[in-house]
Amino acid sequence: MSEVQKMRGAEVGDHGLKKHDIKVSTVVFMIFCLVAAGCYGIEEIIPACGPGLTIVILCILPFIWALPFSLVASELGSARPQEGGYYKWVQEALGEFWGFQAGWWRTVSIYIDMVSYVVLAGGYASSQWNFSRPEEFLLKAAIILVFVYINIRGVKDIGVVSTILSILVMVAFGLVAICGFLHWGEGTDVSFQMTATETHGISDWFFLIAGGISIGMWMYSGYESMSTIAGEVSNPQVIPKATLITVPLIAAVYIIPTVAGLGSLGQWQDWAPDGDGVGYGDVVATFWGPAFGVIFVIIAILAQCSIFNTYIASGSRGFFSLADDHLAPQILVKCDKKHGVPYVAISTVAVVCLLLCMLPFGFIIILDVTMLVASYILVYISAIVLRKRIPKEEYQFKIPGGSGVLSVICIVPICVALFSFFINGSDCYLAGAVGMVSGTILYYIWRRRYGGLTKKNPQLFPANKRTGLAVGDTRKIAFMLLLLSIFNVIACFFMPWYENGWEADSYFDGMLPDANVDTITTIIYTGLHVFTAVCAIATIIFYIISKKVEPAKK
């Protein structure tokens, strides 16, 4: 094991974290909650893409998105089971700067994810029982506070709650599948037509795929999230084992009930995730009676709570790990003496969720996906780099087939991720790009203020005294801004062609349906052009600075 890895591993537990004995089955249920906890969210893909294309997306994404990342997360997790997980993997492979970007992007995306589950839970409840806006907010606030409290009690309690809720969810969707297949073809407008609208060119196919691929990628993401609490698990090797079990389990939970619901109830144009349209609960309510529908709504709420519960653990550990490396405010590493959990980091979840929980579901996903997939790209690159660095004997699990197979497994989803950057529209792209550059800005501020890894070990991680950053960081910042500038230029040419003919409700998840579409696009495109210019100028500035302040490469 390298000197760098020895030093990093010794840091786990220094702030009072406690280890817990957790079984493979418990981790399976926790990952199930992190990734899926039911089919909720697919309802938005169906009317956007069409029933046939929805099924195709759900069948293809496990192979080009979920399985590759679960394999990579399992391999890296088996060799590097430590608190911080994916953040530490990228840090070891690519350095402090890129590690921070991965940790910041994914942690922010997890925080946004958590809000979406509270939004869904409140939406289902409000639709069933006609809550007013204040009543809906009070329910959401209660969900947030209850599950934050459970997380402050420790990882073991999280696992118990996740196990119970996961079993309820799987039974519920099993009943939907059984009911749907028993009543196949009995509904109205049963159809598996491929697309929601007629296609007349490649841009139409892009638009239809865009309607589902981002949500689909989001629904098949999260396999790495357990890695962030590996330092609190007595035998962290249970995490890679559980990860590989959950991939086919989650694919089945998505695909089978969806096929059964569309084939029995139909009405694919009316499906919706917020309880106002047709959903999975309507399948059992229509054919087996309203009581089953009420029960299913309750389970839907519990399902969102289960995902929220487990994501609190994962997301809060992201900020804990950044703070532990002196790359975020030090108050975030404070742990509860009794339960051994970072209670300050967990409490930040409550604050963020309370502030954002009344936003619409689709808009929240827009904010999330770009930073999510950007962090995944860094993990894939890190897997290729670390395969060459980590000795064979340190791997408890290794993807078969050698480095060539690993490269293919990583490159395919990287291409999917890059594709997803552009097909969600200029509003999504610009919001995501600004979110990405926030990592660079905060790294520059926090590294200089808190000292970074230099504060842990100045010999292994020397600072550049002229910048206050790590040696070579100005080069990396310039490269990051260069990549973003290139993507921005592509977006400036691609978006006007791609969005030709879009209406106002195609932007911002339909939040501005009555606005003038020309006004919307003028504002977005102007913002994109200005942002592109700023990134390009900043690239030049940091490149010039790097030439003056960085030591010459040997």
Coordinates of N, CA and C in Angstrom, one line a residue, residues 93-259:
A93 N -6.6 9.1 -7.3 CA -6.2 8.9 -8.7 C -5.8 10.2 -9.4
L94 N -6.5 11.3 -9.2 CA -6.3 12.5 -9.9 C -5.9 13.7 -9.1
G95 N -5.8 13.6 -7.8 CA -5.3 14.7 -7.0 C -6.4 15.4 -6.2
E96 N -5.9 16.3 -5.4 CA -6.8 17.1 -4.5 C -7.8 17.9 -5.2
F97 N -7.5 18.6 -6.3 CA -8.4 19.5 -7.0 C -9.6 18.7 -7.6
W98 N -9.2 17.6 -8.3 CA -10.3 16.8 -9.0 C -11.1 16.0 -7.9
G99 N -10.4 15.6 -6.9 CA -11.2 15.0 -5.8 C -12.2 15.9 -5.2
F100 N -11.9 17.1 -5.0 CA -12.8 18.1 -4.5 C -14.0 18.3 -5.4
Q101 N -13.7 18.4 -6.7 CA -14.8 18.6 -7.7 C -15.7 17.4 -7.6
A102 N -15.2 16.2 -7.6 CA -16.1 15.0 -7.5 C -16.9 15.0 -6.2
G103 N -16.3 15.3 -5.1 CA -16.9 15.3 -3.8 C -18.0 16.4 -3.8
W104 N -17.7 17.6 -4.3 CA -18.6 18.7 -4.2 C -19.8 18.5 -5.2
W105 N -19.5 18.1 -6.4 CA -20.6 17.9 -7.4 C -21.6 16.8 -6.9
R106 N -21.0 15.7 -6.5 CA -21.9 14.6 -6.1 C -22.6 14.9 -4.8
T107 N -22.0 15.5 -3.9 CA -22.7 15.9 -2.6 C -23.8 16.9 -2.9
V108 N -23.5 17.9 -3.7 CA -24.6 18.8 -4.0 C -25.7 18.1 -4.7
S109 N -25.4 17.3 -5.6 CA -26.5 16.5 -6.4 C -27.3 15.7 -5.4
I110 N -26.6 15.1 -4.4 CA -27.3 14.2 -3.4 C -28.3 15.1 -2.6
Y111 N -27.8 16.3 -2.2 CA -28.7 17.2 -1.5 C -29.9 17.5 -2.3
I112 N -29.7 17.8 -3.6 CA -30.8 18.1 -4.4 C -31.7 16.9 -4.6
D113 N -31.1 15.7 -4.7 CA -31.9 14.5 -4.8 C -32.8 14.3 -3.6
M114 N -32.2 14.6 -2.4 CA -33.0 14.4 -1.2 C -34.3 15.3 -1.2
V115 N -34.1 16.5 -1.7 CA -35.3 17.4 -1.8 C -36.4 16.8 -2.7
S116 N -35.9 16.1 -3.8 CA -36.9 15.6 -4.8 C -37.8 14.5 -4.1
Y117 N -37.2 13.7 -3.2 CA -37.9 12.6 -2.6 C -39.0 13.2 -1.6
V118 N -38.6 14.3 -0.9 CA -39.5 14.9 0.0 C -40.7 15.6 -0.8
V119 N -40.3 16.1 -2.0 CA -41.3 16.7 -2.9 C -42.3 15.7 -3.4
L120 N -41.8 14.5 -3.8 CA -42.7 13.4 -4.2 C -43.6 12.9 -3.1
A121 N -43.0 12.7 -1.9 CA -43.8 12.2 -0.8 C -44.9 13.2 -0.5
G122 N -44.6 14.5 -0.4 CA -45.6 15.5 -0.2 C -46.7 15.6 -1.3
G123 N -46.2 15.4 -2.5 CA -47.1 15.5 -3.7 C -48.1 14.3 -3.7
Y124 N -47.7 13.1 -3.4 CA -48.6 12.0 -3.3 C -49.6 12.2 -2.2
A125 N -49.1 12.6 -1.0 CA -50.1 12.8 0.1 C -51.1 14.0 -0.2
S126 N -50.6 15.0 -0.8 CA -51.4 16.2 -1.1 C -52.5 15.8 -2.1
S127 N -52.2 15.0 -3.1 CA -53.1 14.6 -4.1 C -54.2 13.7 -3.5
Q128 N -53.8 12.8 -2.6 CA -54.7 11.8 -2.0 C -55.7 12.5 -1.0
W129 N -55.1 13.4 -0.2 CA -56.0 13.9 0.9 C -56.2 15.4 0.7
N130 N -55.9 16.0 -0.5 CA -56.3 17.4 -0.8 C -55.7 18.4 0.2
F131 N -54.4 18.3 0.5 CA -53.8 19.2 1.5 C -53.7 20.6 0.8
S132 N -53.8 21.6 1.7 CA -53.5 22.9 1.2 C -51.9 23.1 1.2
R133 N -51.5 24.2 0.6 CA -50.0 24.4 0.5 C -49.3 24.4 1.9
P134 N -49.9 25.2 2.9 CA -49.3 25.1 4.2 C -49.3 23.7 4.8
E135 N -50.4 23.0 4.6 CA -50.5 21.6 5.2 C -49.4 20.7 4.5
E136 N -49.3 20.9 3.2 CA -48.3 20.1 2.5 C -46.9 20.4 3.0
F137 N -46.6 21.7 3.2 CA -45.3 22.1 3.8 C -45.0 21.5 5.2
L138 N -46.1 21.5 6.0 CA -45.9 20.9 7.4 C -45.6 19.5 7.3
L139 N -46.3 18.7 6.4 CA -46.0 17.3 6.2 C -44.5 17.1 5.8
K140 N -44.1 17.9 4.8 CA -42.7 17.8 4.3 C -41.7 18.1 5.4
A141 N -42.0 19.1 6.2 CA -41.1 19.5 7.3 C -41.1 18.4 8.3
A142 N -42.2 17.7 8.6 CA -42.2 16.6 9.6 C -41.4 15.4 9.1
I143 N -41.5 15.1 7.8 CA -40.7 14.0 7.2 C -39.2 14.4 7.3
I144 N -38.8 15.6 7.0 CA -37.4 16.0 7.1 C -36.9 15.8 8.5
L145 N -37.6 16.4 9.5 CA -37.1 16.4 10.8 C -37.1 15.0 11.4
V146 N -38.1 14.1 11.1 CA -38.1 12.8 11.7 C -36.9 12.0 11.2
F147 N -36.6 12.0 9.9 CA -35.6 11.2 9.3 C -34.2 11.8 9.6
V148 N -34.1 13.1 9.7 CA -32.8 13.6 10.2 C -32.5 13.1 11.6
Y149 N -33.5 13.0 12.5 CA -33.3 12.5 13.8 C -32.9 11.0 13.8
I150 N -33.5 10.2 12.9 CA -33.1 8.8 12.8 C -31.6 8.7 12.4
N151 N -31.2 9.6 11.4 CA -29.8 9.5 11.0 C -28.9 10.0 12.1
I152 N -29.3 10.9 12.9 CA -28.4 11.3 14.0 C -28.2 10.1 15.0
R153 N -29.1 9.2 15.0 CA -29.0 8.0 15.9 C -28.0 7.0 15.4
G154 N -27.6 7.1 14.1 CA -26.5 6.2 13.6 C -26.9 5.3 12.4
V155 N -25.8 4.7 11.8 CA -26.0 3.9 10.6 C -26.9 2.7 10.8
K156 N -26.7 2.1 12.0 CA -27.5 0.8 12.2 C -29.0 1.0 12.2
D157 N -29.4 2.1 12.8 CA -30.9 2.5 12.8 C -31.3 2.8 11.4
I158 N -30.5 3.4 10.6 CA -30.8 3.6 9.1 C -31.0 2.3 8.4
G159 N -30.2 1.3 8.7 CA -30.3 0.0 8.0 C -31.6 -0.7 8.4
V160 N -32.0 -0.6 9.6 CA -33.2 -1.2 10.1 C -34.4 -0.6 9.4
V161 N -34.5 0.7 9.4 CA -35.6 1.4 8.7 C -35.6 1.1 7.2
S162 N -34.5 1.1 6.6 CA -34.4 0.8 5.1 C -34.8 -0.6 4.8
T163 N -34.5 -1.5 5.7 CA -34.9 -2.9 5.4 C -36.4 -3.1 5.5
I164 N -37.1 -2.5 6.5 CA -38.5 -2.6 6.6 C -39.2 -1.9 5.4
L165 N -38.8 -0.7 5.1 CA -39.4 0.1 4.0 C -39.2 -0.6 2.7
S166 N -38.0 -1.1 2.4 CA -37.7 -1.8 1.1 C -38.6 -3.0 0.9
I167 N -38.8 -3.8 2.0 CA -39.7 -5.0 1.8 C -41.1 -4.5 1.5
L168 N -41.6 -3.5 2.2 CA -42.9 -3.0 1.9 C -43.0 -2.6 0.4
V169 N -42.0 -1.8 -0.1 CA -42.1 -1.3 -1.4 C -42.0 -2.5 -2.5
M170 N -41.2 -3.4 -2.3 CA -41.1 -4.6 -3.2 C -42.4 -5.4 -3.2
V171 N -43.0 -5.6 -2.1 CA -44.3 -6.3 -2.0 C -45.3 -5.5 -2.8
A172 N -45.3 -4.2 -2.6 CA -46.3 -3.3 -3.3 C -46.2 -3.4 -4.8
F173 N -45.0 -3.2 -5.3 CA -44.8 -3.3 -6.7 C -45.0 -4.7 -7.3
G174 N -44.7 -5.7 -6.5 CA -45.0 -7.0 -6.9 C -46.5 -7.2 -7.1
L175 N -47.3 -6.6 -6.2 CA -48.8 -6.7 -6.4 C -49.2 -5.9 -7.6
V176 N -48.6 -4.8 -7.9 CA -48.9 -4.1 -9.2 C -48.6 -5.0 -10.4
A177 N -47.5 -5.6 -10.4 CA -47.2 -6.5 -11.5 C -48.2 -7.7 -11.6
I178 N -48.5 -8.3 -10.5 CA -49.5 -9.4 -10.6 C -50.8 -8.9 -11.1
C179 N -51.3 -7.8 -10.5 CA -52.6 -7.2 -10.9 C -52.6 -6.9 -12.4
G180 N -51.5 -6.2 -12.8 CA -51.4 -5.8 -14.2 C -51.5 -7.0 -15.2
F181 N -50.7 -8.0 -14.9 CA -50.7 -9.2 -15.8 C -52.0 -9.9 -15.8
L182 N -52.7 -10.0 -14.6 CA -53.9 -10.7 -14.5 C -55.0 -10.0 -15.3
H183 N -54.9 -8.6 -15.4 CA -55.9 -7.8 -16.1 C -55.4 -7.2 -17.4
W184 N -54.5 -7.9 -18.1 CA -53.8 -7.5 -19.3 C -54.8 -7.1 -20.3
G185 N -54.7 -5.9 -20.9 CA -55.6 -5.5 -22.0 C -57.0 -5.0 -21.6
E186 N -57.3 -4.9 -20.3 CA -58.7 -4.6 -19.9 C -58.9 -3.1 -19.8
G187 N -57.8 -2.3 -19.8 CA -58.0 -0.9 -19.6 C -58.3 -0.1 -20.9
T188 N -58.3 1.2 -20.8 CA -58.6 2.0 -22.0 C -57.3 2.5 -22.6
D189 N -57.3 2.6 -23.9 CA -56.1 3.1 -24.7 C -54.8 2.4 -24.3
V190 N -54.9 1.1 -24.3 CA -53.7 0.3 -24.0 C -52.8 0.3 -25.3
S191 N -51.6 0.8 -25.2 CA -50.8 0.9 -26.3 C -49.3 0.8 -25.9
F192 N -48.5 0.2 -26.8 CA -47.0 0.3 -26.6 C -46.4 0.9 -27.8
Q193 N -47.0 1.9 -28.3 CA -46.4 2.6 -29.5 C -45.1 3.2 -29.0
M194 N -44.1 3.3 -30.0 CA -42.8 3.5 -29.7 C -42.6 5.0 -29.1
T195 N -43.1 6.0 -29.8 CA -42.8 7.4 -29.4 C -44.1 8.1 -29.1
A196 N -44.0 9.2 -28.3 CA -45.1 9.9 -27.9 C -45.7 10.8 -29.0
T197 N -44.8 11.2 -30.0 CA -45.3 11.9 -31.1 C -44.6 11.4 -32.4
E198 N -45.0 11.8 -33.5 CA -44.4 11.4 -34.8 C -43.0 12.0 -34.9
T199 N -42.1 11.3 -35.4 CA -40.7 11.8 -35.6 C -40.4 12.1 -37.0
H200 N -39.8 13.3 -37.3 CA -39.6 13.7 -38.7 C -38.1 14.0 -38.9
G201 N -37.3 13.7 -37.9 CA -35.8 14.0 -38.1 C -35.1 13.6 -36.8
I202 N -33.8 13.7 -36.9 CA -32.9 13.4 -35.8 C -33.2 14.2 -34.6
S203 N -33.5 15.5 -34.8 CA -33.8 16.4 -33.6 C -35.0 16.0 -32.9
D204 N -36.0 15.4 -33.5 CA -37.2 14.9 -32.9 C -36.8 13.7 -32.0
W205 N -35.9 12.8 -32.5 CA -35.5 11.7 -31.7 C -34.7 12.2 -30.5
F206 N -33.8 13.1 -30.7 CA -33.1 13.7 -29.6 C -34.0 14.2 -28.5
F207 N -35.0 15.0 -28.9 CA -36.0 15.5 -28.0 C -36.7 14.5 -27.2
L208 N -37.2 13.4 -27.9 CA -37.9 12.3 -27.2 C -37.0 11.6 -26.2
I209 N -35.8 11.3 -26.7 CA -34.9 10.6 -25.8 C -34.5 11.5 -24.6
A210 N -34.4 12.8 -24.8 CA -34.1 13.7 -23.7 C -35.2 13.7 -22.7
G211 N -36.4 13.4 -23.1 CA -37.5 13.4 -22.2 C -37.4 12.3 -21.2
G212 N -36.6 11.3 -21.5 CA -36.5 10.2 -20.5 C -35.1 9.8 -20.0
I213 N -34.1 10.1 -20.8 CA -32.8 9.6 -20.4 C -32.2 10.2 -19.1
S214 N -32.5 11.5 -18.9 CA -32.0 12.1 -17.7 C -32.6 11.6 -16.5
I215 N -34.0 11.4 -16.5 CA -34.6 10.8 -15.4 C -34.3 9.4 -15.2
G216 N -34.1 8.7 -16.4 CA -33.7 7.3 -16.3 C -32.3 7.1 -15.7
M217 N -31.4 8.0 -16.1 CA -30.0 7.9 -15.6 C -30.1 8.2 -14.1
W218 N -30.9 9.2 -13.7 CA -31.1 9.5 -12.3 C -31.6 8.4 -11.5
M219 N -32.6 7.6 -12.1 CA -33.2 6.5 -11.4 C -32.3 5.3 -11.3
Y220 N -31.3 5.2 -12.2 CA -30.3 4.1 -12.1 C -29.0 4.6 -11.5
S221 N -29.0 5.7 -10.8 CA -27.8 6.2 -10.2 C -27.9 6.0 -8.7
G222 N -26.7 6.0 -8.0 CA -26.7 5.9 -6.6 C -26.0 4.7 -6.0
Y223 N -25.4 3.9 -6.9 CA -24.8 2.6 -6.5 C -23.5 2.9 -5.7
E224 N -22.9 4.1 -5.9 CA -21.7 4.4 -5.2 C -22.0 5.1 -3.8
S225 N -23.2 5.4 -3.5 CA -23.5 6.2 -2.4 C -23.2 5.6 -1.0
M226 N -23.3 4.2 -1.0 CA -23.0 3.5 0.3 C -21.5 3.6 0.6
S227 N -20.7 3.9 -0.5 CA -19.2 3.9 -0.3 C -18.8 5.1 0.6
T228 N -19.6 6.1 0.8 CA -19.3 7.2 1.6 C -19.3 6.9 3.1
I229 N -20.0 5.8 3.5 CA -20.1 5.5 4.9 C -19.3 4.2 5.2
A230 N -18.4 3.8 4.2 CA -17.7 2.5 4.4 C -16.9 2.5 5.7
G231 N -16.4 3.7 6.1 CA -15.6 3.8 7.3 C -16.4 3.5 8.6
E232 N -17.7 3.4 8.5 CA -18.6 3.2 9.6 C -19.1 1.7 9.6
V233 N -18.6 0.9 8.7 CA -19.1 -0.5 8.6 C -17.9 -1.4 9.0
S234 N -18.2 -2.3 9.9 CA -17.1 -3.2 10.4 C -16.4 -4.0 9.3
N235 N -17.3 -4.5 8.4 CA -16.7 -5.3 7.3 C -17.2 -4.6 6.0
P236 N -16.4 -3.6 5.5 CA -16.9 -2.8 4.4 C -16.9 -3.6 3.1
Q237 N -16.4 -4.9 3.0 CA -16.5 -5.7 1.8 C -17.9 -6.1 1.6
V238 N -18.8 -6.0 2.5 CA -20.2 -6.3 2.3 C -20.8 -5.3 1.2
I239 N -20.3 -4.1 1.1 CA -20.8 -3.1 0.2 C -20.7 -3.5 -1.3
P240 N -19.5 -3.9 -1.8 CA -19.4 -4.4 -3.1 C -20.3 -5.6 -3.4
K241 N -20.4 -6.5 -2.5 CA -21.2 -7.7 -2.7 C -22.7 -7.3 -2.9
A242 N -23.1 -6.4 -2.0 CA -24.5 -6.0 -2.1 C -24.8 -5.2 -3.3
T243 N -23.8 -4.4 -3.8 CA -24.0 -3.6 -5.0 C -24.3 -4.4 -6.2
L244 N -23.6 -5.5 -6.4 CA -23.8 -6.4 -7.5 C -25.2 -7.1 -7.5
I245 N -25.7 -7.3 -6.3 CA -27.0 -8.0 -6.1 C -28.1 -7.0 -6.5
T246 N -27.9 -5.8 -6.2 CA -29.0 -4.8 -6.4 C -29.3 -4.5 -7.9
V247 N -28.3 -4.6 -8.7 CA -28.5 -4.1 -10.1 C -29.6 -4.9 -10.8
P248 N -29.6 -6.2 -10.9 CA -30.8 -6.9 -11.5 C -32.1 -6.7 -10.7
L249 N -32.0 -6.7 -9.4 CA -33.1 -6.5 -8.6 C -33.9 -5.2 -8.9
I250 N -33.1 -4.1 -9.0 CA -33.7 -2.8 -9.3 C -34.2 -2.7 -10.7
A251 N -33.5 -3.3 -11.7 CA -34.0 -3.3 -13.1 C -35.3 -4.0 -13.1
A252 N -35.5 -5.1 -12.4 CA -36.7 -5.9 -12.4 C -37.9 -5.1 -11.8
V253 N -37.5 -4.4 -10.7 CA -38.6 -3.6 -10.0 C -39.0 -2.5 -10.9
Y254 N -38.2 -1.9 -11.7 CA -38.6 -0.9 -12.7 C -39.4 -1.4 -13.8
I255 N -38.9 -2.4 -14.5 CA -39.4 -2.9 -15.8 C -40.7 -3.6 -15.7
I256 N -40.8 -4.6 -14.8 CA -41.9 -5.5 -14.7 C -43.2 -4.8 -14.3
P257 N -43.2 -4.0 -13.3 CA -44.5 -3.3 -12.9 C -44.9 -2.3 -14.0
T258 N -43.9 -1.7 -14.7 CA -44.2 -0.7 -15.7 C -44.9 -1.3 -16.9
V259 N -44.3 -2.4 -17.3 CA -45.0 -3.2 -18.4 C -46.4 -3.6 -18.0

